[in-house]
Short mmCIF file of C-alpha atoms and ligand atoms in Angstrom, two decimals:
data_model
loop_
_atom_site.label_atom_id
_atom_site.label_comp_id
_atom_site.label_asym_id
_atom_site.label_seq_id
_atom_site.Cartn_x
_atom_site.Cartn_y
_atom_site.Cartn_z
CA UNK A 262 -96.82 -11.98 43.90
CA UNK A 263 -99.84 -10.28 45.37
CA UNK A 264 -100.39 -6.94 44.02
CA UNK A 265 -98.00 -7.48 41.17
CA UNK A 266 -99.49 -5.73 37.77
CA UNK A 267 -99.48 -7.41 34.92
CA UNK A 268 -96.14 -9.02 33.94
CA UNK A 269 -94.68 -7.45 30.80
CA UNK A 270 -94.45 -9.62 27.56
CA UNK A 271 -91.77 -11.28 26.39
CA UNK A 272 -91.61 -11.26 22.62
CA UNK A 273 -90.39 -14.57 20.34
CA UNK A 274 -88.35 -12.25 18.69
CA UNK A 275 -87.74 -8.56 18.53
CA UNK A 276 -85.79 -7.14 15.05
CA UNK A 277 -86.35 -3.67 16.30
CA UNK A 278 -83.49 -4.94 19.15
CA UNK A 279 -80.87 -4.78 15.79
CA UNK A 280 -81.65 -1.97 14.33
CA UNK A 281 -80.88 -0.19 17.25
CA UNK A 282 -77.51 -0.95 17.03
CA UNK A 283 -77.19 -1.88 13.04
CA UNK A 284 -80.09 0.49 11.28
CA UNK A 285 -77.76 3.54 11.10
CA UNK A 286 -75.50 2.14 9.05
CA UNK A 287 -77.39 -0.12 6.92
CA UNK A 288 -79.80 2.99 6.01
CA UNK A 289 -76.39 4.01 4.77
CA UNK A 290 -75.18 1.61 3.12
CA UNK A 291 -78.71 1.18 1.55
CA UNK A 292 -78.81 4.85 0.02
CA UNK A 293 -75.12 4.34 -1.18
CA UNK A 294 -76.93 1.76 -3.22
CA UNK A 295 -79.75 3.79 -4.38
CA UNK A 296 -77.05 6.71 -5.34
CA UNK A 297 -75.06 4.06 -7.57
CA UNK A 298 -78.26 3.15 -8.88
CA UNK A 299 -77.51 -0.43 -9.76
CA UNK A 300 -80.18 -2.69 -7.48
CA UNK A 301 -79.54 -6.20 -8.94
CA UNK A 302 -75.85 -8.11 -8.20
CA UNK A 303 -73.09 -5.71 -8.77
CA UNK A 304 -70.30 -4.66 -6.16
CA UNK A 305 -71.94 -5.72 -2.85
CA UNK A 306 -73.35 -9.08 -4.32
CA UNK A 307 -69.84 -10.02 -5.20
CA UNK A 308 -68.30 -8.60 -1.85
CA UNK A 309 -71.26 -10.72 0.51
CA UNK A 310 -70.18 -13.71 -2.00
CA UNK A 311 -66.12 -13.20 -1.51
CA UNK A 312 -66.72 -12.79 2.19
CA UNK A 313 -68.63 -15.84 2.65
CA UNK A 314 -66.25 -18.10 0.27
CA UNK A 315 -63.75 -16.99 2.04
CA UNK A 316 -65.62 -18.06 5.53
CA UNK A 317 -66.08 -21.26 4.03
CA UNK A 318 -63.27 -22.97 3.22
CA UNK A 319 -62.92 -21.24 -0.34
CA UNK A 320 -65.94 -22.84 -1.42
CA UNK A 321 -67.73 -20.90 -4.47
CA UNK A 322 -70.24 -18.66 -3.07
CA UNK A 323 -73.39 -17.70 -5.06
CA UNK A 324 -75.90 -15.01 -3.90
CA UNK A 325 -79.62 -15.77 -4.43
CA UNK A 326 -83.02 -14.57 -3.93
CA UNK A 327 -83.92 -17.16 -1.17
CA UNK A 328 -82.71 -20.11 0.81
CA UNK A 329 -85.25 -21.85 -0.75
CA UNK A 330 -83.75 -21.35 -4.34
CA UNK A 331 -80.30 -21.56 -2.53
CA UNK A 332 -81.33 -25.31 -1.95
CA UNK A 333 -82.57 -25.55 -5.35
CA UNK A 334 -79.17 -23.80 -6.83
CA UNK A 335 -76.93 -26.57 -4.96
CA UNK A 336 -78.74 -29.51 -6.26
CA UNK A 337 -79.05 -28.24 -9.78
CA UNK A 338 -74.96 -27.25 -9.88
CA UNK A 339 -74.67 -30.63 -8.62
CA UNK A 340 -76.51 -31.91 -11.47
CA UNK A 341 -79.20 -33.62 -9.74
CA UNK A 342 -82.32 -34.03 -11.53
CA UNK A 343 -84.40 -36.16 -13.33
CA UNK A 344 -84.17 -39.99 -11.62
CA UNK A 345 -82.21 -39.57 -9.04
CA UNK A 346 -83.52 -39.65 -5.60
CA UNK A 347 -82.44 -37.59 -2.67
CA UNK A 348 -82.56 -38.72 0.92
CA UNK A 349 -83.81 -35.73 3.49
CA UNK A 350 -85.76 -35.30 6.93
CA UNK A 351 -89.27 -35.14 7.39
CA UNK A 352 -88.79 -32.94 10.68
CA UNK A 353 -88.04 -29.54 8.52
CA UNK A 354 -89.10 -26.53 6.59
CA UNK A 355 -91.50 -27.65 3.61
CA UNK A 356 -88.45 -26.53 1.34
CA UNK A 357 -86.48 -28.75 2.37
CA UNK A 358 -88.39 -31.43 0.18
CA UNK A 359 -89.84 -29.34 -2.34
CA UNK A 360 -86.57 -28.03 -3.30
CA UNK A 361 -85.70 -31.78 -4.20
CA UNK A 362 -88.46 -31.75 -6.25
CA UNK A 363 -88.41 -28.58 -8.31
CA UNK A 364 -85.04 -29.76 -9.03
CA UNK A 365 -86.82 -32.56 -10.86
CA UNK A 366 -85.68 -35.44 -8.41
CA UNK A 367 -87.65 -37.45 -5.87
CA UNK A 368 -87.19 -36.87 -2.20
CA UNK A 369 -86.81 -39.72 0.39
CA UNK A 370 -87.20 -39.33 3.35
CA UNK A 371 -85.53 -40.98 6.61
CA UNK A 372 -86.16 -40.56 10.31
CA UNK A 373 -84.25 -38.10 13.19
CA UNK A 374 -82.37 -38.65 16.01
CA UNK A 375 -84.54 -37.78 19.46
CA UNK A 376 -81.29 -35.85 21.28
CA UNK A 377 -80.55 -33.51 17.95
CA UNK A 378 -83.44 -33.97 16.07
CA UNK A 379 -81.28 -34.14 12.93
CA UNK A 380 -81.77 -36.29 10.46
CA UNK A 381 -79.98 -40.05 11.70
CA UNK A 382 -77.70 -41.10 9.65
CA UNK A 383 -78.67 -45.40 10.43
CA UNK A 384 -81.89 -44.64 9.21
CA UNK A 385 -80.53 -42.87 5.75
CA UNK A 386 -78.80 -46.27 5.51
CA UNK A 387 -81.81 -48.43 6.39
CA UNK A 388 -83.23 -46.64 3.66
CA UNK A 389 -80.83 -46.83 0.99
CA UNK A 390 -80.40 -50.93 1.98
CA UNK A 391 -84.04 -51.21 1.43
CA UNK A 392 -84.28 -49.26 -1.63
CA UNK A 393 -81.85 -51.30 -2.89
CA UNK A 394 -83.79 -54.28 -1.89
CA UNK A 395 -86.51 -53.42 -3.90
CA UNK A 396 -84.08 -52.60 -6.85
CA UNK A 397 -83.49 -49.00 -6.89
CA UNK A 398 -80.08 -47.60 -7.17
CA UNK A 399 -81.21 -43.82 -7.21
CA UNK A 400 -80.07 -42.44 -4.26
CA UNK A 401 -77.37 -39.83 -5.39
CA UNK A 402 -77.38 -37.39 -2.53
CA UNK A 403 -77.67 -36.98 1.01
CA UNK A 404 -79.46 -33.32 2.33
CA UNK A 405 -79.25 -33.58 5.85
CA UNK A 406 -80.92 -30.00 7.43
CA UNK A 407 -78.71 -28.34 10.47
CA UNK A 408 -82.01 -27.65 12.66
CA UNK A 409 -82.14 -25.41 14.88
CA UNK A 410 -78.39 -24.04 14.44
CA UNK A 411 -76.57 -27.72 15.11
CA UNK A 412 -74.74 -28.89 12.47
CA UNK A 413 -76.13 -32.62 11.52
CA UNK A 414 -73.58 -35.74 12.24
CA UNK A 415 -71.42 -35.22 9.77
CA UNK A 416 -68.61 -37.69 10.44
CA UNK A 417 -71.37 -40.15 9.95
CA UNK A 418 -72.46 -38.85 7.09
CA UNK A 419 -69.45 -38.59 5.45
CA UNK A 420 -68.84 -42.41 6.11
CA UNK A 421 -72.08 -42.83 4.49
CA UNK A 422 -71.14 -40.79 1.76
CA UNK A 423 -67.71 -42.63 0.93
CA UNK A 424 -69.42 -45.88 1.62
CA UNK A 425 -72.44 -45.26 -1.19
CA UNK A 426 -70.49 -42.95 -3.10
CA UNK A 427 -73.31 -40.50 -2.28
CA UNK A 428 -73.19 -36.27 -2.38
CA UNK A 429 -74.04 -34.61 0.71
CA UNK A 430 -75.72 -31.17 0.43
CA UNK A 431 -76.51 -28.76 3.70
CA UNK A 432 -79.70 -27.19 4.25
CA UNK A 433 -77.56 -24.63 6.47
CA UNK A 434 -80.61 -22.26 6.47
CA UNK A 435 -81.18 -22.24 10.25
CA UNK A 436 -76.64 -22.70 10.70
CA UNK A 437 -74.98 -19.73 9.67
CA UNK A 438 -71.74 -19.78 11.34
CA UNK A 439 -72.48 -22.79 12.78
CA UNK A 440 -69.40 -25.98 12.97
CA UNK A 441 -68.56 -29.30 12.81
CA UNK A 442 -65.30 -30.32 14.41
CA UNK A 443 -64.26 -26.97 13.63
CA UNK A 444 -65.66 -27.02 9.56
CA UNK A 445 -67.84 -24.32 8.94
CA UNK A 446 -71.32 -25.20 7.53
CA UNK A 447 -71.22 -24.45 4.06
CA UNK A 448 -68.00 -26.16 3.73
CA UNK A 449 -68.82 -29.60 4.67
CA UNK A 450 -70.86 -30.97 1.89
CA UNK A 451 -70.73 -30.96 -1.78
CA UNK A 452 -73.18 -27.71 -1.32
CA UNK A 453 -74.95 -25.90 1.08
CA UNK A 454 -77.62 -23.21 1.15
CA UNK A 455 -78.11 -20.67 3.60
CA UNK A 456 -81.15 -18.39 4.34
CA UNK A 457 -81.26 -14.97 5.40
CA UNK A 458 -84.53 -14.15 5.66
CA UNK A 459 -85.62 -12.25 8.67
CA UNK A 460 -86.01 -14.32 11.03
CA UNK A 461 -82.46 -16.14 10.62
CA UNK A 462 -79.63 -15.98 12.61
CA UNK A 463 -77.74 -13.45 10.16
CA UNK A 464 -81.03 -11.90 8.19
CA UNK A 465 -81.51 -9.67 5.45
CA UNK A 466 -84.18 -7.30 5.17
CA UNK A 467 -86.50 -9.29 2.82
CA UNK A 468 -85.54 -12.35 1.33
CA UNK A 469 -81.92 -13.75 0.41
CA UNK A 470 -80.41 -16.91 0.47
CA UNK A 471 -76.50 -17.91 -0.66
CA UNK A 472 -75.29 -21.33 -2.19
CA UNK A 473 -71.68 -22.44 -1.63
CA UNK A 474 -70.41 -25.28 -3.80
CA UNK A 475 -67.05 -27.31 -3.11
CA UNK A 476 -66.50 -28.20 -6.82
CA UNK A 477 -65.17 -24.33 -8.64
CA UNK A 478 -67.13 -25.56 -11.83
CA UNK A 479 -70.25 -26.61 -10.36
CA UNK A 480 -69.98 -23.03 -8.66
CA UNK A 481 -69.67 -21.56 -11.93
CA UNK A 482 -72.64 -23.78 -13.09
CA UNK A 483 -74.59 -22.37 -10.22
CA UNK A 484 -73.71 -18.66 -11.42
CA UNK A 485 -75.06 -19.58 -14.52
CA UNK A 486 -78.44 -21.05 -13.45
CA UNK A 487 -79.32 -18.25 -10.56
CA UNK A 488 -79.94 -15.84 -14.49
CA UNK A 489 -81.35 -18.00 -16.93
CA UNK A 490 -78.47 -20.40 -17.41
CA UNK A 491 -76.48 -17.60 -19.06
CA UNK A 492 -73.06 -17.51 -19.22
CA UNK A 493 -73.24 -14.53 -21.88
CA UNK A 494 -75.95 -12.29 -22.56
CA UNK A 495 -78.91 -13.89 -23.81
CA UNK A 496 -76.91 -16.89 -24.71
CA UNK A 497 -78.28 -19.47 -22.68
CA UNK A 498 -76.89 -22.70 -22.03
CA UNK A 499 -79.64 -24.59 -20.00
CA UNK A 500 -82.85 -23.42 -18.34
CA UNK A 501 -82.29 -21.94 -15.22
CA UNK A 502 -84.31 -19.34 -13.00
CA UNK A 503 -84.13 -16.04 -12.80
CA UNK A 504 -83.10 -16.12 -8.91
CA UNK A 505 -80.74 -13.04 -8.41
CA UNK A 506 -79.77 -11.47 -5.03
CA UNK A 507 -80.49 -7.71 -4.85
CA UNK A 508 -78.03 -5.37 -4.34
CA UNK A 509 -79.83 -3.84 -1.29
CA UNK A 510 -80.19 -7.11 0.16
CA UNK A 511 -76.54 -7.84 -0.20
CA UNK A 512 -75.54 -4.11 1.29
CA UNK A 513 -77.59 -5.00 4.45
CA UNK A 514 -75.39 -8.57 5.03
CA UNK A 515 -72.43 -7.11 4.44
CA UNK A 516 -73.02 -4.41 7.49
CA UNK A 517 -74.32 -7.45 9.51
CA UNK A 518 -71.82 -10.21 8.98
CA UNK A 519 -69.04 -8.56 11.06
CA UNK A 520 -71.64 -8.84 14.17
CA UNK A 521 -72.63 -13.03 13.73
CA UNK A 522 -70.16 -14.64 14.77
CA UNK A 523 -70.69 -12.45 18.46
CA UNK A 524 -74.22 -12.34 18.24
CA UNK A 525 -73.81 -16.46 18.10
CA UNK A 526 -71.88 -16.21 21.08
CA UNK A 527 -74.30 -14.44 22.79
CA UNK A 528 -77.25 -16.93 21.75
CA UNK A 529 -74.97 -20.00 22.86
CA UNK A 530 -74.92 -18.13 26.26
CA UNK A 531 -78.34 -17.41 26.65
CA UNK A 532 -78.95 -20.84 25.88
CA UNK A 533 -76.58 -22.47 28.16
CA UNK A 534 -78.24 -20.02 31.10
CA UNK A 535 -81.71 -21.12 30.08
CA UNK A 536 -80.10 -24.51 31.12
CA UNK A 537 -78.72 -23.58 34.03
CA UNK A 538 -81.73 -21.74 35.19
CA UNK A 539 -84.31 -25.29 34.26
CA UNK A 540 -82.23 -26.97 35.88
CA UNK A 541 -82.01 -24.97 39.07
CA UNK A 542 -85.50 -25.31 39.21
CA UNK A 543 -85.71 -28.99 38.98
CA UNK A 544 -87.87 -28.74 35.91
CA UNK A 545 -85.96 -31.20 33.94
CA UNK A 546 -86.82 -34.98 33.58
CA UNK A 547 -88.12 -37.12 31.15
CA UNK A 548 -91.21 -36.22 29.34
CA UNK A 549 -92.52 -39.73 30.64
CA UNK A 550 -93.37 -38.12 33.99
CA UNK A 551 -94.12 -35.31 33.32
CA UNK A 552 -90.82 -32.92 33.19
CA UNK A 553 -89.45 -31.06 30.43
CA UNK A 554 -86.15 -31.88 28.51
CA UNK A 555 -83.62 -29.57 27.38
CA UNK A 556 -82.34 -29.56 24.17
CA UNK A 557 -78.60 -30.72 23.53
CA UNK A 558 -75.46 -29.66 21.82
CA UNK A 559 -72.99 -32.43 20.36
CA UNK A 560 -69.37 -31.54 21.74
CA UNK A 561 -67.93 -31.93 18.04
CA UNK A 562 -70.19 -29.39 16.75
CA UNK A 563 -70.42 -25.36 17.51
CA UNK A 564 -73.93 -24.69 17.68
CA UNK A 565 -75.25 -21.43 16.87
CA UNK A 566 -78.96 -21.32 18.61
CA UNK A 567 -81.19 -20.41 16.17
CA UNK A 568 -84.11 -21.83 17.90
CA UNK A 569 -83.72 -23.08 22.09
CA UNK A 570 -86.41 -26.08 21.90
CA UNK A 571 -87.64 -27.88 24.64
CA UNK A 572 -89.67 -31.04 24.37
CA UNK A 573 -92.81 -31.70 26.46
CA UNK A 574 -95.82 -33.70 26.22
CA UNK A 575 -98.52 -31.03 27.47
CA UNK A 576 -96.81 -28.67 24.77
CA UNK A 577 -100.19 -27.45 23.39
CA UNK A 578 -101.17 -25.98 27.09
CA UNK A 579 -97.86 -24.97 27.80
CA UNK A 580 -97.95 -22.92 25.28
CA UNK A 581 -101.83 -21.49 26.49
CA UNK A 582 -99.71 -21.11 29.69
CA UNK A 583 -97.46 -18.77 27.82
CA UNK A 584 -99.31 -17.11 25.53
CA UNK A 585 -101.62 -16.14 28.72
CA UNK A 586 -98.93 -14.46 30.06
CA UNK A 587 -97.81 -12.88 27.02
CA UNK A 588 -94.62 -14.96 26.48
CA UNK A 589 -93.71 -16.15 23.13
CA UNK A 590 -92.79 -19.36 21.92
CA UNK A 591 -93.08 -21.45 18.51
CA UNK A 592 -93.77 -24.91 17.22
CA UNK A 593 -91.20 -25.17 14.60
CA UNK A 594 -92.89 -28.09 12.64
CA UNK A 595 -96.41 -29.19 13.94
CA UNK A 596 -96.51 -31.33 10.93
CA UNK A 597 -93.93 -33.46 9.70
CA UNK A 598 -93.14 -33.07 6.17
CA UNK A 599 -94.21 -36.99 4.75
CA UNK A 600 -97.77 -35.65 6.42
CA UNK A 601 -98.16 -32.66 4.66
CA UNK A 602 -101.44 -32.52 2.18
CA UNK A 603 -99.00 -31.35 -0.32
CA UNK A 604 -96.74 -33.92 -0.45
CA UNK A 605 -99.44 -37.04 -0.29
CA UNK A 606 -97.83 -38.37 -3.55
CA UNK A 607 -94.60 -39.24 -1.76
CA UNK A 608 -96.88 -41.85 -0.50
CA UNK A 609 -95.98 -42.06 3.54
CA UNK A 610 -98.53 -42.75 5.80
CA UNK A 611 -98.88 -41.70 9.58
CA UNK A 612 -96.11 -44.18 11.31
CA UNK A 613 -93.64 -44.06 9.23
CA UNK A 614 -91.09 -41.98 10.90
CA UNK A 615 -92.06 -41.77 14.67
CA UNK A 616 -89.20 -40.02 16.25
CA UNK A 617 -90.58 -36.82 14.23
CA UNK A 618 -93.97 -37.29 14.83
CA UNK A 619 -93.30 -37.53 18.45
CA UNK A 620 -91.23 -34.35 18.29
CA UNK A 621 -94.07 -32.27 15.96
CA UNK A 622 -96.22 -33.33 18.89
CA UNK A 623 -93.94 -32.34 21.59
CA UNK A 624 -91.49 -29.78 20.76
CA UNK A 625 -92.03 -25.90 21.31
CA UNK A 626 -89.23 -23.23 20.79
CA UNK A 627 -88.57 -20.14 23.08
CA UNK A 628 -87.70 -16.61 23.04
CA UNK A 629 -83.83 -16.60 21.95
CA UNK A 630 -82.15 -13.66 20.44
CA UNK A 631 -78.74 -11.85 21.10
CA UNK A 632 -80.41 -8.87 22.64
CA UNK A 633 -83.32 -11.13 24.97
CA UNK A 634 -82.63 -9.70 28.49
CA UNK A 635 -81.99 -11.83 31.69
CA UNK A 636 -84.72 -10.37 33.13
CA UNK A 637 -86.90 -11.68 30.08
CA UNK A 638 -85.23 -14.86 30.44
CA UNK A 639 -85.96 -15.01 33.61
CA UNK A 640 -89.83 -14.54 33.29
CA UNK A 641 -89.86 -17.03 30.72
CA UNK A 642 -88.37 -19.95 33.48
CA UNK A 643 -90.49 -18.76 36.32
CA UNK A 644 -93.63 -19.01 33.76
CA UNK A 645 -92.53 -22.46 32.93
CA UNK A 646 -92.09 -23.51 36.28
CA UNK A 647 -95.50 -22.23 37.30
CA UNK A 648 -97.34 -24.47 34.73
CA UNK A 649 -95.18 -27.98 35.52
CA UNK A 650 -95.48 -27.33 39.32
C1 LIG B 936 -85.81 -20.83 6.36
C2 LIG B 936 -85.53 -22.20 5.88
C3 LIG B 936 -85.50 -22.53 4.51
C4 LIG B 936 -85.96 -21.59 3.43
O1 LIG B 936 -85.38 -20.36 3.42
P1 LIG B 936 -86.18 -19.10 2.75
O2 LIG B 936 -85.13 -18.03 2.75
O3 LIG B 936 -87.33 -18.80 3.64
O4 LIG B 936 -86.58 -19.50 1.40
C5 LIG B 936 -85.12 -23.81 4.15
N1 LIG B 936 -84.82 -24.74 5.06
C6 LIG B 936 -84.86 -24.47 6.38
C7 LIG B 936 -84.49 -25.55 7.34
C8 LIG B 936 -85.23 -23.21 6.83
O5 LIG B 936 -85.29 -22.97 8.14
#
């Protein structure tokens, strides 16, 4: 490439890509909301919630002010709380756990599987046998998080479930629109919570989140504790949160969620190309000698690509590599959660779950977006290929 200038960059992610073809009519739909002058719930609160319920399976659908509090909202509808413990990945978002514990109960955690890097559902059992050794019989739920778009094992969890008599709740924060032998997340557990911040697959314009619960009166529970735990005004019936969804929020979703379920077709295609494309050039082997390895999508589950994450062992100067060249990527979690300073009172130690230390160590995430070009694609492989040859 003698004489070549100085490649362009290739950004992680690039929002202004959407607006192009969305802005127009969410700027519309935004001012019909400041005309009507009601900016908390209302109309397109309950129309985002009715649309999604009915996308899931008829489950209730509750519109929040984060997928953080969505997590919260399921397990507090579910009536999870004080002693009971909840079993949970440490190879997640921080709210995964601390949603268990601002509902009052204690997270557990439980290793992931290499291939999905989903929570395994053997080790959720290894747990719960030796929790029960040691003469607890707390465990009342099951949160298993669909990372990176893939919908966790649920047939295994759901023979977990029956066998324990266990809840399962989704953190479907990175999974909208995402499947499981055809189920939609958010209508394969007892709850689920979805995000929408900015970043996710179908995104708001601030923060949002949405709870679905199975059970109609632990959806009306959740209604309930998203505004105080009122069911009439200024009567309240527990303490809830003040967690509401704005109206705005709600307008911009609603313009959006005719375009996800393309837009995750178009990420499931740029992922199978990046595929296609490592592979071509013989990139791929095991990270024992040296290659990279591609991530994987379970046949029984429709993956929706939030994040394409590769794994290899010189991920730190990979990532120099990148950056150098001004190619994005991400490291989505350097630190697993049962290492975090915050959560030292869980009491884990370093060891204690080694598939996700090995992938915090290893993993690193790369540019995938419905509107990434071929062209950037392309630049991304070659600059991948450059470093491992
Ligand atoms: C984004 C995310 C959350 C939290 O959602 P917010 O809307 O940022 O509160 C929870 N869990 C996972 C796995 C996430 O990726």
């Amino acid at each position: 490439m003698a004489g070549a200038s100085t490649p362009k960059p290739v950004a992680m992610l690039d929002l202004a890509r959407q607006y192009e073809s969305t802005g127009a009519a969410i700027q519309e739909a935004v001012a019909d909301v400041c005309r009507g002058g009601r900016f908390i719930l209302g109309r397109e609160v309950a129309d985002l919630e009715a649309a999604v319920q009915q996308r899931c399976a008829g489950a209730s659908a509750i519109g929040c002010a984060s997928g953080t509090d969505a997590l919260w909202l399921a397990l507090a509808s579910l009536g999870i709380g004080k002693g009971d413990a909840v079993v949970t990945t440490p190879f997640s978002f921080f709210a995964s756990v601390s949603s268990i514990l601002r509902a009052g109960a204690t997270p557990v955690l439980a290793d992931i599987h290499p291939d999905s890097f989903n929570l395994n559902a053997e080790a959720v059992e290894d747990t719960i046998a030796k929790r029960h050794a040691a003469g607890k019989q707390d465990v009342r739920a099951v949160m298993p998080v669909h990372l990176y778009g893939q919908c966790a094992d649920w047939d295994s969890f759901q023979r977990l479930a029956a066998k324990h008599d266990l809840l399962l709740v989704e953190d479907a924060a990175q999974a909208f629109g995402a499947a499981w032998n055809g189920v939609p997340a958010g209508a394969l557990g007892d709850a689920a919570a979805f995000s929408f911040y900015p970043t996710k697959n179908l995104s708001a314009w601030g923060d949002a989140g949405l709870t679905t619960v199975r059970d109609a009166a632990a959806g009306e529970r959740a209604l309930a504790l998203r505004a105080h735990g009122m069911r009439h005004r200024y009567h309240h019936d527990e303490v809830g949160w003040n967690s509401r969804l704005d109206t705005m929020q709600a307008a911009v979703l609603l313009v959006k969620l005719p375009f996800i379920d393309e837009w995750n077709r178009q990420r499931a295609a740029l992922a199978a190309r990046y595929t296609e494309l490592f592979q071509q050039a013989d990139l791929v082997g095991q990270v024992s000698d040296g290659g990279i390895v591609l991530p994987t999508a379970d046949p029984r589950g429709t993956h929706v690509w939030h994040q394409y994450v590769i794994r290899t062992p010189k991920r730190e100067a990979l990532r120099e590599h990148l950056q150098s060249r001004g190619i994005g990527s991400e490291i989505y979690y350097p630190v697993p959660l049962h290492l975090q300073k915050a959560l030292t009172d869980l009491g884990y130690h370093e060891g204690d779950f080694p598939e996700s230390e090995r992938a915090a160590r290893e993993v690193l995430a790369l540019p995938i977006y419905p509107e990434l070009r071929h062209d950037e694609q392309d630049r991304v492989v070659e600059a991948v290929a450059a470093f491992l040859r």
